[in-house]
Every structure is written in structure tokens, then in C-alpha cells.
């Protein structure tokens, strides 16, 4: 009997074939697959994990509440004596399920009280890095099992919002250190917190300074330039990159402005409308994080950050004596491993 | 610095109500947009005898003309031919791969006909598994060649399934989503068709063949899937030629006794097949392939290689440790085998040496023997020579003596004869 392998003129099974283009003579209905996909994803639901990092009092919890229009985080507005600034950086995760128009989302917000609050803040980023890597490790363990779950629970941090205090000058060493280390393992979205203390000119100057600082220190924040997939993406992301970091104001109280109820902060000199693009850039942040780039955040976390963690982890558990590996069928490149 | 990660002790997922429009209802759209820009893959395997209408059906299903020539009937074995095409409809890019079984059912001995098919399907799973196990991998732009749907073409005999069909389907049902269809359905009359269908389904059930079940767990598709499932296996007719019917052109087959319209639901189930395969369940087929068939293959393959999940509280990367253990075991075995071989080699050498020594001894003996014999012969010859020489000597002496006597006798004789002669002469005178 002749062996079953593909004859040479057809492509071997493991090589991506170069397909021929074909003209469709009529409607087939392939585009229905989009709807099928939508229905399926709506049924399984989404997971989104966000981390907020910054000194206490910068408005992190308020910001998260404003973003998701619900009481996601408990504000430390009147802390009791024990709840005051913790001695060490602690990470607190809270998970909620929110639903909008049939789309279910499991939202996890990780807060980092105690970050940057000590007198000596050396290595205060270590617990955070450890936490992020732990989530990757958890996912990796699940992925490596023989009998895997149908849907691996995703606790990896998809986005880290870093709150920059509105000094108006430049980034502090703590900010630079933190962002430098974390942008390598997670998507970092820097924001200028409490931006209502800056005038528009001060804000523009501050932003420019920050952008220059980031460039000099080669810190790539989200959206990273390297991951733009096509020219359209690049144009879109360039526009976003011009505005990074967003100057945001958080508020969860509603007030009356011109007969409408808006979210805002009421001060003696006026009401700062959170959702007014002329007042602050909160709408931009919200659109970026939720309405347009949420899936992109997840994809980059999965395809880039998680993969590089996996590579590092698998390489370090290789003893030097083990390479080159043999004994397993068909390993490519000699550097593959389990 | 100590780290305390505070998580709620139980995974209490609180439901929150939103006080305004947040905007993540666009998530499915974001996801779909991502996928459209990457494109979809869909791979169909067509299993059926030569000439049963596989290529024509594919052309009809996808409303296009795929380039291919019909296969001959004298293939020595079954081989699989895969062709890829890029189709685009509105903004959806589909990478369609159609795999054909060339020569299926043509041989006299069809015992091994299913093997190339199973091997091909496994090879696609293996390729994906290899990619997934690599250290540096790129899964998100991996061209997925795993078979998502297998259309099994049943010949329209009108009686029951052939044993080749049953055997092949039984081998394939745990590896791929099987959708059985009755080909060339225009050769069966309507009442026969109904009997044929129920016979086929009952045979499949009684033989434990698991065909693809259209999903009925989502309200949107449950109803249509349920109604369609009743008509399994679909009796289809394929045609790429158009015939004028009424005032429209429609795909049909024209016979002297009438026209069989492909897209007429009364004539054949083609429309149902197209609905089920493409318009309703394409995504589900892909998902089943990935989450059920591929996972099963992966589990079996990894277990076969000797890996197992250890308890969750013991060593991490059980695969790594088990692999190392296996490798050491393997190396140990290699070492043992090497030692064994070395021993055998040494033994053989010894034996050969002994043999050679024996042979040498023999040769020496023979040589001595020969030498002795030679010596003896030589002595004999020399003795004989001496004898002969003595004889010769004595003969020479005798001869000499005899000659002397003869010469004396001659002299005496010649005198005598002379005297005689004189006497004679005297007498005569």
C-alpha cells in the first residue's frame, strides 16, 4: 500500500500553504460566522483584570468607580487607625460581575495601597511584579496540564493604570523606576491624577515633559509602538500616543449643569465635568480602556507578555545539561521544550 | 518587604449594577474585528469514493469553481490531497482548505483505506501540538490546518451503509466532526430515501458511531439545529451548471425526464447542508475541533509519552520533571544496551580467536605430517635409487664382462669363420 504522506506537489501538512484566491459567484453566507462568534462570546462572557497603582490620595478608587460607573472599589476616605497607610505594599483584588446589554464581564480590580507611601520606597514595586508574575504562573500551570479545563480562568493583569501626581514638572525617580520595570511585563497606562490642579498650559507642558522623559528612558507604555499591526492601527495609535498620559479627574457624584445631570466635582469656582472633553481627558481614557482597546489590551497581554514570561520560565527551568534535547519526537529548532 | 495579597476568601462574585452606560457592550465587536483582520481558517475533509461528487459539491457549496481535475480509478492506495483557497465575502477573509481522499474505495483490498485519513488528521493535530509546545511559539498567527468538519459521502445504494463506510466512520468519529451525507441523491426516489435515511441512522447508532451533533444549547440556534437534525443524513445533489427555470437561472441538473434543482428544498437537502455547515455552525465546528478532538489527541499523546499530571501540591512543571526522569531512564537503557553489545562483541572475539588457534594447530599438525611423509618418501626414493645404482653397476659389470667375452668369442669366431671360409673357399675352388 502506498504510504499516505502527501505527494510532493501538495504542501506538507505542517507548512502553511499558499492559498489561491477564488472568486465567489454568489452569496455563500460565510460572513454569518461573525454573528456565530459574537453569540458564542456573549454566552461565555469576558474577563478583564485591571490594576491601579499610585500613592494614596491620588484618587485611584474614585477613578475606578467612575470608569465602571459603579461602586467597584471601597474608598479609603475615612480610614480607621489600622487602615491607614499600611507598612508594606499590599495588593487587594476585588472581583465583580457587571453586565451591559447582554454582555457579561467579570471585572477584577487590584489595588495597591501602600505603594510609594513609605519614607524609603526602595523596591516597593517588587510585590507588584511578584503578583503579576504569579498570575502568569497560574495560567501557565493550567495550560501545561494534560487534562486542561475547557476555559482556563484568566487572572492575568491586562492593564496597569499608573497614577502620576500632578506636580507639573517632570516624572519622579519612583515613577520612572516603576514604569520602566513594569512596562516590560504588563501594559502600563500612565495617567495624570487630579488634573484639575493644572491649567491647560501647565497640563500641556507637563505632558510634553513626561513624554520626553519616557522616551529618554526608553519606557514603552501602552499602546506600544512595536505592536501596531497595520498602518491603520498605527495611525490610530499615534493619535493616542500624542495624548498620553491622559489628564484625568475622577468623580462619582452627580450635579446639575445646564439642566443636565453630570458627573463632576463641585468647587467654589465651578463644576468640573468629568465627561466633558474640554475639562479633562477622562472620556479618552475610558474609550481607550473600555470601548476600543479592551480586547487589544487582553490580546497583547496574552500574545506578548504572557509568551515572554513563558519563554523565560521554560528556559530557566532547563538545566544546562539538558540542551540540546533529544528523545522527544519532532522537536523543532533544538530549543523547544515542554 | 512582606507581601500580603488580600483576596476575598471565597470567590464571591458580586453582581454590580451600572449607573450609566460604560461601553463594554462593544466588546464582542472588538473581538470580532480582531478576528476579521486576522482572517478565519476552515478546513473540510471530504471522504468518499472516486466519482461520488465531492469536488462538485464543494464547488456548489462555496459558489465558486475550485481548480481540480477528476482522479482516475487506478490509484494504488488512498492518499490525501489538500488545497487551500482564499475566499472573501464582504469583510470576512476565509482561508478554506479542502482535503480530498483520492483513491478511496478503489482498491480490491480496502483493509487499510482508513489509515491514510487517520494519519493525516493526526498529523495536523501533531503539528499544532508541536507549535504549542515550543518555547518560542506564535500561536496567534498560526495557520490552523486541523480538520474542522468531515463530510462523509455515502453512496446512494438505497439499502444500507457499506462495511467500508462503517469501519472508516468508526475510526474517525473520535478525531473529527463527522457529517454524513448521501451523495448523488437524485438517483433515489423519495420514499426510498426516507427508508434509506432511517436505516443509515439506526446503523450508525447501533454501531456506536458518534457523528457531529448540531448544538442545541443556545436559544438562537437551538431551534433551527433541532429541526435540521431530523433530516440527517442530508441527501445532496451538486451542480455547477445553471439551467433556466421559470425566468431565473438556477443551479440544476437537467435530465430528459426533468430538472433537479439544487437549491429547491423539495428536491434535495443541499440548502440544509449549506445552512448547517456554513451559516449556522461554522464557529461551533471550529470550537469542537479545538476543545474536544484536539484536547483528546493532546491528552493521549502526552500520556503516551509518559507524562501525567502530578498532584497540585507537588512539584511544578511535572512535564519537565517527568521528561528529565524519562530522559535519564532512556540514557540508562542506552548505556545498558551499549554494555551488552560490548560484552557480546568481546565474547565473539574470544570465540573467533579460539577457533583460529584451533585452525592454526591443525595446520601445524598437517604440516608436520606432510613433512614426515615427505621425508619418508624421500628416503624410499633414495633407497630405490641406491638399489637402482647398484643394479646398474652390477649390470654394467656384467655388460662389460659380457662384452669382453663376446669380443673374445668374436675373435675366436672370426678366426673360425675365416678358417671356415677358407675351407669353404678351398672346397669351392
XYZ file of C-alpha atoms in Angstrom:
767
model
C 0.000 0.000 0.000
C 1.401 3.282 -0.902
C 2.283 5.418 2.183
C -0.184 8.079 2.935
C 2.104 11.114 3.107
C 1.161 13.998 0.899
C 2.699 13.814 -2.570
C 5.354 16.405 -3.078
C 3.375 18.703 -5.244
C 0.904 19.411 -2.484
C 2.094 21.153 0.620
C 3.209 19.112 3.642
C 0.696 19.201 6.439
C 2.637 21.357 8.835
C 3.616 24.133 6.475
C 1.141 26.931 5.930
C 0.005 26.581 2.330
C -0.009 29.496 -0.005
C -3.655 29.629 -0.914
C -5.069 30.527 -4.264
C -7.561 33.320 -4.425
C -11.007 32.351 -5.557
C -13.861 34.291 -6.926
C -17.246 33.715 -5.381
C -20.046 33.637 -7.876
C -22.765 34.330 -5.425
C -23.639 34.742 -1.813
C -22.424 31.863 0.274
C -23.033 33.062 3.787
C -19.536 32.936 5.176
C -19.989 36.229 6.939
C -22.519 34.576 9.205
C -19.538 33.253 11.101
C -19.124 36.707 12.623
C -22.527 36.522 14.236
C -21.886 32.985 15.359
C -18.729 34.164 17.038
C -20.469 37.050 18.708
C -23.165 34.831 20.115
C -20.617 32.408 21.442
C -18.514 35.032 23.154
C -21.508 36.688 24.678
C -22.516 33.377 26.127
C -19.130 32.660 27.685
C -18.588 36.184 28.894
C -15.419 38.198 29.222
C -12.819 38.635 31.897
C -10.928 41.818 32.486
C -8.313 42.435 35.151
C -7.053 45.903 35.836
C -4.561 47.131 38.359
C -4.316 50.652 39.720
C -1.026 51.828 41.123
C -0.179 55.095 42.752
C 0.352 56.859 46.011
C -2.525 57.067 48.374
C -4.783 60.012 47.934
C -4.365 60.304 44.195
C -7.891 59.218 43.513
C -7.408 55.667 42.322
C -10.550 54.188 43.772
C -12.644 57.121 42.656
C -11.268 56.742 39.179
C -12.166 53.085 39.006
C -15.641 53.806 40.263
C -16.059 56.489 37.664
C -14.774 54.248 34.915
C -17.170 51.481 35.621
C -19.954 53.657 36.888
C -20.450 51.604 40.000
C -19.005 51.197 43.441
C -16.231 48.844 42.460
C -13.642 49.930 44.962
C -14.079 50.849 48.534
C -12.660 54.251 49.052
C -10.349 54.770 51.963
C -11.954 58.110 52.694
C -12.292 57.767 56.433
C -9.835 55.093 57.364
C -9.710 53.894 60.902
C -6.395 53.904 62.666
C -5.427 50.435 61.494
C -6.473 51.029 57.937
C -4.196 53.977 57.467
C -1.194 53.747 55.229
C -0.075 50.158 55.537
C 3.508 49.452 56.391
C 4.029 47.339 53.355
C 2.630 47.344 49.888
C -0.437 45.219 49.873
C -2.412 44.095 46.907
C -6.128 43.821 47.215
C -8.230 42.330 44.481
C -11.928 42.705 44.201
C -13.977 40.897 41.603
C -17.354 41.897 40.286
C -19.612 40.749 37.522
C -21.123 43.518 35.502
C -23.474 43.228 32.626
C -24.434 45.603 29.891
C -26.761 44.830 27.001
C -26.321 41.126 27.355
C -22.551 41.268 27.600
C -21.272 39.850 30.867
C -17.928 40.945 32.160
C -16.044 39.631 35.132
C -14.073 42.610 36.267
C -11.214 42.321 38.730
C -9.645 45.442 40.131
C -6.384 45.128 42.011
C -5.492 47.984 44.271
C -2.061 48.678 45.723
C -2.331 50.646 48.925
C 0.994 51.484 50.428
C 2.780 51.976 47.153
C 5.138 54.901 47.289
C 3.917 55.915 50.706
C 6.896 54.918 52.835
C 9.829 57.076 53.562
C 12.090 54.545 51.956
C 10.374 53.315 48.861
C 13.065 51.093 47.566
C 11.783 48.003 45.872
C 8.200 48.873 46.547
C 7.447 47.577 43.075
C 8.623 44.081 43.967
C 5.334 42.871 45.438
C 3.536 44.145 42.368
C 5.900 42.431 39.969
C 5.617 39.297 42.034
C 1.850 39.411 41.876
C 1.791 39.878 38.130
C 4.208 37.018 37.609
C 2.173 34.838 39.922
C -0.843 35.305 37.708
C 1.179 34.343 34.655
C 2.468 31.324 36.531
C -1.022 30.258 37.410
C -2.131 30.445 33.820
C 0.948 28.596 32.653
C 0.334 25.779 35.094
C -3.183 25.381 33.846
C -2.064 25.437 30.273
C 0.502 22.744 30.802
C -1.812 20.224 32.354
C -2.606 17.061 30.477
C -6.312 17.353 31.108
C -6.993 21.010 30.669
C -10.046 22.949 31.556
C -12.239 23.961 28.694
C -11.737 27.605 29.566
C -8.678 28.469 31.559
C -9.553 31.125 34.157
C -7.673 34.252 33.259
C -6.394 36.231 36.235
C -3.548 37.881 34.402
C -3.363 41.630 34.694
C -4.414 43.106 31.380
C -3.715 46.713 32.150
C -1.958 48.651 34.855
C -3.054 52.246 35.321
C -0.284 54.259 36.888
C -1.249 57.483 38.604
C 1.241 60.297 38.278
C 0.930 63.031 40.877
C 0.247 66.384 39.242
C 3.482 68.124 40.165
C 3.639 69.840 36.822
C 7.389 69.384 36.487
C 8.630 66.007 35.458
C 8.498 62.383 36.381
C 9.956 61.454 39.731
C 12.563 58.729 40.065
C 9.978 56.458 41.651
C 7.679 56.882 38.662
C 10.472 56.223 36.219
C 11.709 53.160 38.029
C 8.294 51.680 38.378
C 7.210 52.283 34.828
C 10.480 51.088 33.442
C 10.262 47.779 35.212
C 6.612 47.178 34.742
C 6.234 48.139 31.111
C 8.323 45.092 30.343
C 5.831 42.670 31.802
C 2.473 44.359 31.605
C 0.614 47.056 29.694
C 1.149 50.296 31.593
C -1.240 53.178 31.048
C 0.045 56.300 32.774
C -2.450 58.989 33.795
C -2.034 62.339 35.441
C -4.184 62.176 38.520
C -6.163 65.036 39.986
C -5.597 67.003 36.852
C -7.911 69.755 37.982
C -4.949 71.332 39.734
C -3.270 72.083 36.434
C -4.233 74.739 33.970
C -4.384 73.786 30.355
C -0.969 75.199 29.545
C 0.608 73.590 32.560
C -1.018 70.376 31.561
C 0.369 70.515 28.027
C 3.839 71.302 29.306
C 3.700 68.534 31.860
C 2.652 66.066 29.231
C 5.450 67.006 26.910
C 7.926 66.679 29.701
C 6.577 63.292 30.611
C 6.687 62.106 27.026
C 10.264 63.279 26.705
C 11.180 61.547 29.944
C 9.609 58.326 28.821
C 11.476 58.494 25.575
C 14.859 59.169 27.139
C 14.427 56.247 29.458
C 13.090 54.015 26.684
C 9.917 53.167 28.533
C 7.236 51.925 26.197
C 3.801 52.411 27.627
C 0.558 51.252 26.128
C -0.146 51.440 23.203
C 3.311 50.178 22.417
C 4.711 51.125 19.063
C 6.133 47.700 18.383
C 2.784 46.023 18.412
C 0.975 48.100 15.841
C -0.289 45.571 13.396
C -1.069 47.535 10.285
C -0.885 51.122 9.071
C -4.437 51.863 10.167
C -3.631 50.737 13.666
C -0.521 52.848 13.632
C -2.377 55.982 12.670
C -4.977 55.404 15.334
C -2.427 54.609 17.995
C -0.223 57.528 17.060
C -3.082 59.825 17.804
C -3.463 58.212 21.183
C 0.251 58.320 21.865
C 0.265 62.056 21.315
C -2.110 62.479 24.189
C -0.514 60.072 26.644
C -0.611 60.453 29.587
C -4.253 61.388 29.946
C -5.045 64.077 32.478
C -7.991 62.737 34.394
C -10.292 63.791 37.108
C -12.392 61.308 38.969
C -15.794 61.955 40.418
C -18.717 59.837 41.437
C -21.228 62.440 42.389
C -23.707 63.952 40.077
C -24.513 67.591 39.844
C -26.814 69.783 37.841
C -25.206 71.627 34.976
C -27.328 73.443 32.474
C -30.271 71.328 33.350
C -28.433 68.063 32.848
C -27.111 65.754 35.463
C -23.443 65.206 35.003
C -20.724 63.535 36.956
C -18.407 66.116 38.330
C -16.594 67.767 41.159
C -18.198 70.777 42.643
C -15.881 73.514 43.786
C -16.384 77.105 44.727
C -15.103 78.259 41.403
C -17.088 75.934 39.219
C -18.070 72.420 38.460
C -15.512 70.218 36.757
C -17.360 67.916 34.466
C -15.674 64.614 34.283
C -17.116 63.593 30.973
C -16.550 66.881 29.259
C -13.552 66.617 26.935
C -12.891 70.292 27.381
C -12.435 69.876 31.105
C -10.489 66.678 31.423
C -9.451 63.712 29.395
C -11.393 61.128 31.264
C -13.543 60.233 28.217
C -10.367 59.483 26.282
C -9.142 57.165 28.982
C -12.468 55.444 29.204
C -12.687 54.983 25.473
C -9.195 53.661 25.306
C -9.564 51.237 28.138
C -13.047 50.003 27.523
C -14.649 50.928 24.316
C -11.942 50.477 21.756
C -8.876 48.815 23.129
C -10.068 46.415 25.760
C -9.688 43.406 23.529
C -6.374 44.730 22.343
C -5.119 45.007 25.923
C -6.076 41.399 26.506
C -4.517 40.251 23.260
C -1.211 41.953 23.903
C -1.145 40.543 27.416
C -1.791 37.068 26.072
C 0.323 37.101 22.934
C 3.257 39.172 24.076
C 3.684 39.498 27.817
C 2.465 36.032 28.711
C 4.507 34.440 25.943
C 7.706 36.192 27.025
C 7.046 35.100 30.598
C 6.560 31.562 29.354
C 9.790 31.655 27.388
C 11.698 32.922 30.395
C 10.170 30.389 32.712
C 10.729 27.435 30.449
C 14.280 28.463 29.727
C 15.217 28.878 33.336
C 13.897 25.503 34.344
C 16.223 23.966 31.768
C 19.417 22.752 33.305
C 22.420 23.385 31.101
C 22.974 19.660 30.733
C 19.671 19.268 29.052
C 20.338 21.155 25.887
C 20.271 20.074 23.100
C 17.299 17.943 23.894
C 16.622 14.684 22.254
C 14.402 11.784 22.837
C 11.162 13.529 22.025
C 9.665 13.212 18.606
C 9.911 16.003 16.135
C 11.100 18.903 18.258
C 11.928 21.830 16.050
C 14.846 24.199 16.382
C 16.509 22.174 19.076
C 15.450 24.763 21.604
C 11.924 23.617 22.143
C 10.897 22.111 25.411
C 7.868 21.451 27.452
C 9.246 43.648 52.192
C 6.453 41.328 53.049
C 3.635 40.913 50.613
C 0.090 40.266 51.551
C -2.342 39.741 48.778
C -5.799 40.262 50.100
C -8.410 38.345 48.218
C -11.904 37.585 49.358
C -11.747 34.167 50.937
C -14.389 32.677 48.749
C -14.662 33.722 45.175
C -17.676 35.810 45.859
C -18.547 37.437 42.616
C -20.761 40.294 43.402
C -23.090 41.496 40.788
C -22.923 45.191 40.349
C -25.429 47.368 38.708
C -24.211 50.111 36.469
C -25.492 53.579 36.873
C -24.782 54.614 33.348
C -23.509 53.484 30.029
C -19.988 52.250 30.432
C -19.469 50.993 26.940
C -18.067 47.488 27.164
C -21.002 46.154 25.249
C -18.777 46.814 22.293
C -16.520 44.013 23.454
C -17.934 41.328 21.150
C -17.496 43.735 18.279
C -13.920 44.432 19.290
C -13.251 40.729 19.423
C -14.881 40.118 16.079
C -12.985 42.960 14.478
C -9.752 41.485 15.681
C -10.668 38.148 14.187
C -11.753 39.588 10.880
C -8.476 41.359 10.464
C -6.661 38.120 11.151
C -8.930 36.056 8.960
C -10.615 32.743 9.634
C -9.476 29.243 8.840
C -11.828 26.467 7.929
C -10.742 23.022 6.835
C -13.076 20.449 5.361
C -12.206 16.837 4.720
C -14.230 15.055 2.065
C -14.227 11.297 2.364
C -15.875 9.300 -0.353
C -15.344 7.051 -3.317
C -13.926 8.330 -6.543
C -16.562 9.904 -8.693
C -19.154 10.337 -5.980
C -19.301 14.078 -6.417
C -17.006 15.541 -3.788
C -15.435 18.240 -5.922
C -18.736 19.214 -7.466
C -20.359 19.555 -4.079
C -17.559 21.786 -2.834
C -17.931 23.950 -5.902
C -21.651 24.201 -5.322
C -21.362 24.871 -1.586
C -18.942 27.721 -1.949
C -20.389 29.033 -5.145
C -17.142 29.012 -7.000
C -15.002 26.885 -9.213
C -12.083 25.259 -7.457
C -9.462 24.163 -9.920
C -9.026 20.422 -9.968
C -9.051 17.517 -12.367
C -11.011 14.390 -11.602
C -8.991 11.478 -10.270
C -8.574 8.157 -12.016
C -9.715 4.877 -10.584
C -6.399 3.111 -10.585
C -4.723 4.653 -7.598
C -2.702 2.039 -5.736
C -3.681 3.400 -2.360
C -5.576 6.141 -0.632
C -3.826 9.451 -0.481
C -4.996 12.805 0.707
C -4.767 15.899 -1.396
C -5.227 19.245 0.278
C -5.817 22.501 -1.480
C -6.167 25.912 0.075
C -8.199 28.799 -1.184
C -8.772 32.320 -0.008
C -12.349 33.421 -0.149
C -13.656 36.807 0.706
C -17.188 37.837 1.377
C -17.870 41.435 2.449
C -15.162 41.930 5.074
C -14.629 38.320 6.030
C -11.498 36.608 4.797
C -11.763 32.858 4.883
C -8.817 30.558 4.357
C -10.571 27.460 3.194
C -8.714 24.182 2.901
C -10.406 21.277 1.198
C -8.851 17.871 1.691
C -9.796 15.129 -0.719
C -9.360 11.410 -0.337
C -8.035 10.286 -3.680
C -8.474 6.660 -4.453
C -10.780 5.847 -1.572
C -12.755 2.710 -2.282
C -10.956 1.865 -5.498
C -8.651 -0.864 -4.333
C -9.506 -4.501 -4.248
C -8.243 -4.838 -0.706
C -9.628 -1.927 1.301
C -8.442 -3.036 4.713
C -6.088 -0.134 5.121
C -8.111 2.513 3.365
C -8.872 4.414 6.532
C -5.268 4.570 7.667
C -4.040 7.456 5.477
C -7.020 9.505 6.552
C -6.439 8.933 10.251
C -2.761 9.627 9.783
C -3.460 12.902 8.043
C -5.812 14.093 10.754
C -3.332 13.111 13.428
C -0.553 14.863 11.574
C -2.468 18.138 11.691
C -3.086 17.755 15.417
C 0.560 16.880 15.894
C 1.673 19.994 14.028
C -0.491 22.154 16.258
C 0.713 20.363 19.360
C 4.318 20.858 18.360
C 3.720 24.536 17.864
C 2.002 24.777 21.202
C 4.829 23.025 22.998
C 7.563 25.142 21.534
C 9.327 27.595 23.775
C 9.165 30.430 21.313
C 5.816 29.968 19.709
C 3.464 32.135 17.735
C 0.031 30.678 18.131
C -1.924 33.738 17.230
C -0.849 33.785 13.636
C -0.528 30.054 13.255
C -2.247 28.740 10.166
C -4.607 26.184 11.617
C -4.725 23.089 9.434
C -6.740 20.889 11.744
C -9.784 19.420 10.130
C -12.917 21.116 11.383
C -15.513 19.093 9.525
C -15.511 15.770 7.757
C -18.141 15.290 5.118
C -18.642 11.595 4.651
C -20.161 10.789 1.272
C -22.418 7.765 1.372
C -23.094 6.058 -1.921
C -26.767 6.103 -2.847
C -27.346 2.380 -2.892
C -30.682 2.730 -1.227
C -30.106 -0.175 1.121
C -27.656 0.455 3.918
C -24.161 1.529 4.739
C -21.266 -0.350 3.272
C -18.948 -2.013 5.718
C -16.109 0.194 4.487
C -18.216 3.199 5.488
C -18.912 1.850 8.934
C -15.309 0.951 9.614
C -13.993 4.272 8.381
C -16.524 6.312 10.273
C -15.868 4.376 13.443
C -12.196 5.167 13.182
C -12.807 8.825 12.523
C -15.561 9.678 14.962
C -13.292 10.437 17.891
C -10.944 12.560 15.831
C -13.116 14.804 13.759
C -16.662 16.105 13.446
C -18.354 13.723 11.027
C -21.280 14.929 8.980
C -22.635 12.076 6.867
C -24.305 12.980 3.598
C -25.925 10.929 0.885
C -24.328 11.833 -2.405
C -25.968 11.881 -5.819
C -29.324 11.877 -4.126
C -31.135 12.326 -7.394
C -30.811 8.612 -8.003
C -33.056 7.744 -5.081
C -36.786 8.103 -5.123
C -38.436 9.964 -2.302
C -39.958 7.042 -0.445
C -36.798 5.007 -0.748
C -34.855 8.000 0.539
C -36.757 8.082 3.776
C -36.167 4.390 4.415
C -32.529 4.752 3.454
C -32.005 7.617 5.859
C -33.554 5.847 8.813
C -31.604 2.694 8.002
C -28.370 4.645 7.940
C -29.076 6.440 11.209
C -30.041 3.261 13.004
C -26.927 1.531 11.720
C -24.783 4.382 12.938
C -26.390 4.297 16.336
C -26.171 0.540 16.694
C -22.504 0.590 15.767
C -21.766 3.383 18.180
C -20.566 5.870 15.588
C -20.664 9.372 17.022
C -21.486 11.858 14.347
C -21.465 15.585 14.866
C -24.399 16.824 16.888
C -25.649 20.246 15.996
C -25.573 22.300 19.189
C -28.898 22.885 20.843
C -27.852 24.747 23.952
C -28.220 28.268 22.680
C -31.651 29.652 22.157
C -30.783 31.425 18.954
C -29.657 28.332 17.125
C -31.300 25.564 19.112
C -34.492 25.614 17.143
C -33.018 25.558 13.701
C -30.472 22.950 14.675
C -33.117 20.717 16.144
C -35.288 20.838 13.063
C -32.367 20.204 10.782
C -31.050 17.280 12.787
C -34.153 15.346 11.929
C -33.135 15.274 8.287
C -29.733 13.732 8.852
C -28.004 12.451 6.798
C -28.559 15.177 4.233
C -29.280 13.908 0.738
C -27.479 16.314 -1.557
C -27.108 16.968 -5.217
C -24.277 19.079 -6.506
C -24.174 21.018 -9.707
C -22.311 23.965 -11.054
C -24.292 24.274 -14.242
C -27.157 26.636 -14.430
C -30.460 25.879 -16.048
C -33.205 28.315 -16.841
C -36.152 27.647 -14.554
C -39.106 29.894 -14.971
C -37.393 33.173 -15.638
C -34.350 32.707 -13.436
C -31.142 30.820 -13.791
C -30.638 28.271 -11.077
C -28.125 25.581 -10.352
C -29.630 22.336 -11.503
C -29.085 19.062 -13.268
C -31.021 18.561 -16.436
C -32.333 15.138 -17.333
C -34.624 14.119 -20.158
C -37.309 13.466 -17.589
C -36.965 16.652 -15.629
C -34.724 19.104 -13.916
C -33.326 18.550 -10.424
C -32.900 21.915 -8.770
C -30.079 22.027 -6.294
C -31.485 24.802 -4.182
C -35.010 23.512 -4.080
C -35.692 22.022 -0.692
C -38.201 19.599 -2.119
C -35.646 18.155 -4.460
C -32.682 17.709 -2.151
C -31.229 18.774 1.165
C -28.458 20.909 -0.244
C -29.807 24.099 1.267
C -29.996 22.442 4.673
C -26.394 21.306 4.406
C -25.244 24.760 3.483
C -27.176 26.302 6.339
C -25.837 23.883 8.877
C -22.283 23.748 7.687
C -21.640 27.383 6.933
C -24.273 29.758 8.045
C -25.126 28.409 11.453
C -22.448 26.165 12.862
C -19.101 27.003 11.334
C -17.826 28.545 14.522
C -19.124 25.695 16.622
C -17.388 23.168 14.380
C -14.127 25.010 14.864
C -14.626 25.196 18.597
C -15.476 21.500 18.927
C -12.387 20.586 16.978
C -10.228 22.663 19.270
C -11.764 21.937 22.635
C -12.789 18.326 22.203
C -10.935 16.479 19.480
C -7.655 18.320 19.785
C -7.645 18.130 23.580
C -8.312 14.408 23.387
C -5.451 13.943 20.971
C -3.168 16.065 23.118
C -4.032 14.164 26.256
C -3.478 10.790 24.617
C -0.247 11.874 23.030
C 1.204 13.320 26.221
C 0.128 10.331 28.272
C 1.653 8.061 25.692
C 4.923 9.901 26.041
C 4.756 9.120 29.710
C 3.659 12.394 31.241
C 0.968 12.629 33.821
C -0.414 15.392 35.934
C 1.005 15.213 39.401
C -0.938 16.367 42.399
C -1.455 20.076 42.538
C 0.606 20.458 45.673
C 3.679 18.613 44.446
C 6.359 19.693 42.060
C 5.614 22.285 39.455
C 6.235 21.603 35.826
C 5.504 17.958 36.163
C 6.114 17.704 32.475
C 9.657 18.941 32.904
C 10.474 16.617 35.755
C 8.892 13.629 34.147
C 10.711 14.439 30.994
C 14.017 14.546 32.806
C 13.284 11.283 34.529
C 12.351 9.696 31.248
C 15.435 11.027 29.629
C 17.666 9.606 32.310
C 15.844 6.340 32.013
C 16.351 6.387 28.290
C 20.025 7.194 28.631
C 20.388 4.419 31.180
C 18.836 1.992 28.778
C 21.131 3.146 26.054
C 24.090 2.625 28.346
C 22.914 -0.844 29.256
C 22.461 -1.778 25.659
C 25.880 -0.444 24.839
C 27.415 -2.543 27.605
C 25.575 -5.595 26.429
C 26.769 -5.093 22.919
C 30.287 -4.574 24.075
C 30.173 -7.796 26.052
C 28.822 -9.716 23.147
C 31.500 -8.301 20.957
C 34.210 -9.336 23.357
C 32.785 -12.802 23.592
C 32.631 -13.193 19.879
C 36.178 -12.044 19.514
C 37.297 -14.624 22.022
C 35.445 -17.354 20.260
C 36.908 -16.409 16.961
C 40.354 -16.329 18.442
C 39.910 -19.817 19.850
C 38.712 -21.058 16.526
C 41.628 -19.537 14.774
C 44.039 -21.098 17.242
C 42.495 -24.468 16.643
C 42.810 -23.994 12.959
C 46.406 -22.961 13.356
C 47.166 -26.019 15.389
C 45.546 -28.195 12.814
C 47.577 -26.631 10.123
C 50.775 -27.141 12.064
C 49.920 -30.764 12.563
C 49.167 -31.229 8.956
C 52.393 -29.560 8.054
C 54.357 -31.853 10.326
C 52.577 -34.835 8.993
C 53.268 -33.792 5.484
C 56.865 -33.182 6.267
C 57.243 -36.579 7.763
C 55.551 -38.208 4.866
C 57.775 -36.278 2.586
C 60.831 -37.378 4.448
C 59.772 -40.945 4.291
C 59.064 -40.744 0.645
C 62.399 -39.161 0.072
C 64.139 -41.912 1.948
C 62.329 -44.501 -0.008
C 63.236 -42.859 -3.180
C 66.825 -42.628 -2.159
C 66.854 -46.260 -1.200
C 65.432 -47.159 -4.502
C 67.934 -45.009 -6.166
C 70.702 -46.803 -4.402
C 69.275 -50.107 -5.396
C 68.974 -48.996 -8.904
C 72.503 -47.753 -8.903
C 73.744 -50.990 -7.573
C 71.784 -52.804 -10.170
C 73.121 -50.531 -12.740
C 76.637 -51.103 -11.519
C 76.291 -54.792 -11.486
C 74.658 -54.595 -14.853
C 77.462 -52.542 -16.190
C 79.914 -55.072 -14.835
C 78.031 -57.848 -16.375
C 77.777 -55.967 -19.535
C 81.455 -55.279 -19.537
C 82.174 -58.894 -18.785
C 79.773 -59.979 -21.438
C 81.271 -57.658 -23.970
C 84.671 -58.943 -23.188
C 83.524 -62.456 -23.628
C 81.774 -61.505 -26.795
C 84.773 -59.820 -28.219
C 86.837 -62.792 -27.340
C 84.283 -65.016 -28.763
C 84.137 -62.915 -31.856
C 87.770 -63.045 -32.324
C 87.778 -66.703 -31.922
C 84.752 -66.877 -34.037
C 86.108 -64.701 -36.765
C 89.160 -66.847 -36.895
C 86.950 -69.779 -37.048
C 84.802 -68.322 -39.711
C 87.815 -67.304 -41.561
C 89.017 -70.808 -41.362
C 85.619 -71.956 -42.304
C 85.541 -69.537 -45.112
C 88.879 -70.619 -46.310
C 87.779 -74.086 -46.043
C 84.743 -73.288 -47.923
C 86.590 -71.379 -50.440
C 89.018 -74.261 -50.774
C 86.249 -76.604 -51.328
C 84.680 -74.452 -53.888
C 87.784 -73.901 -55.684
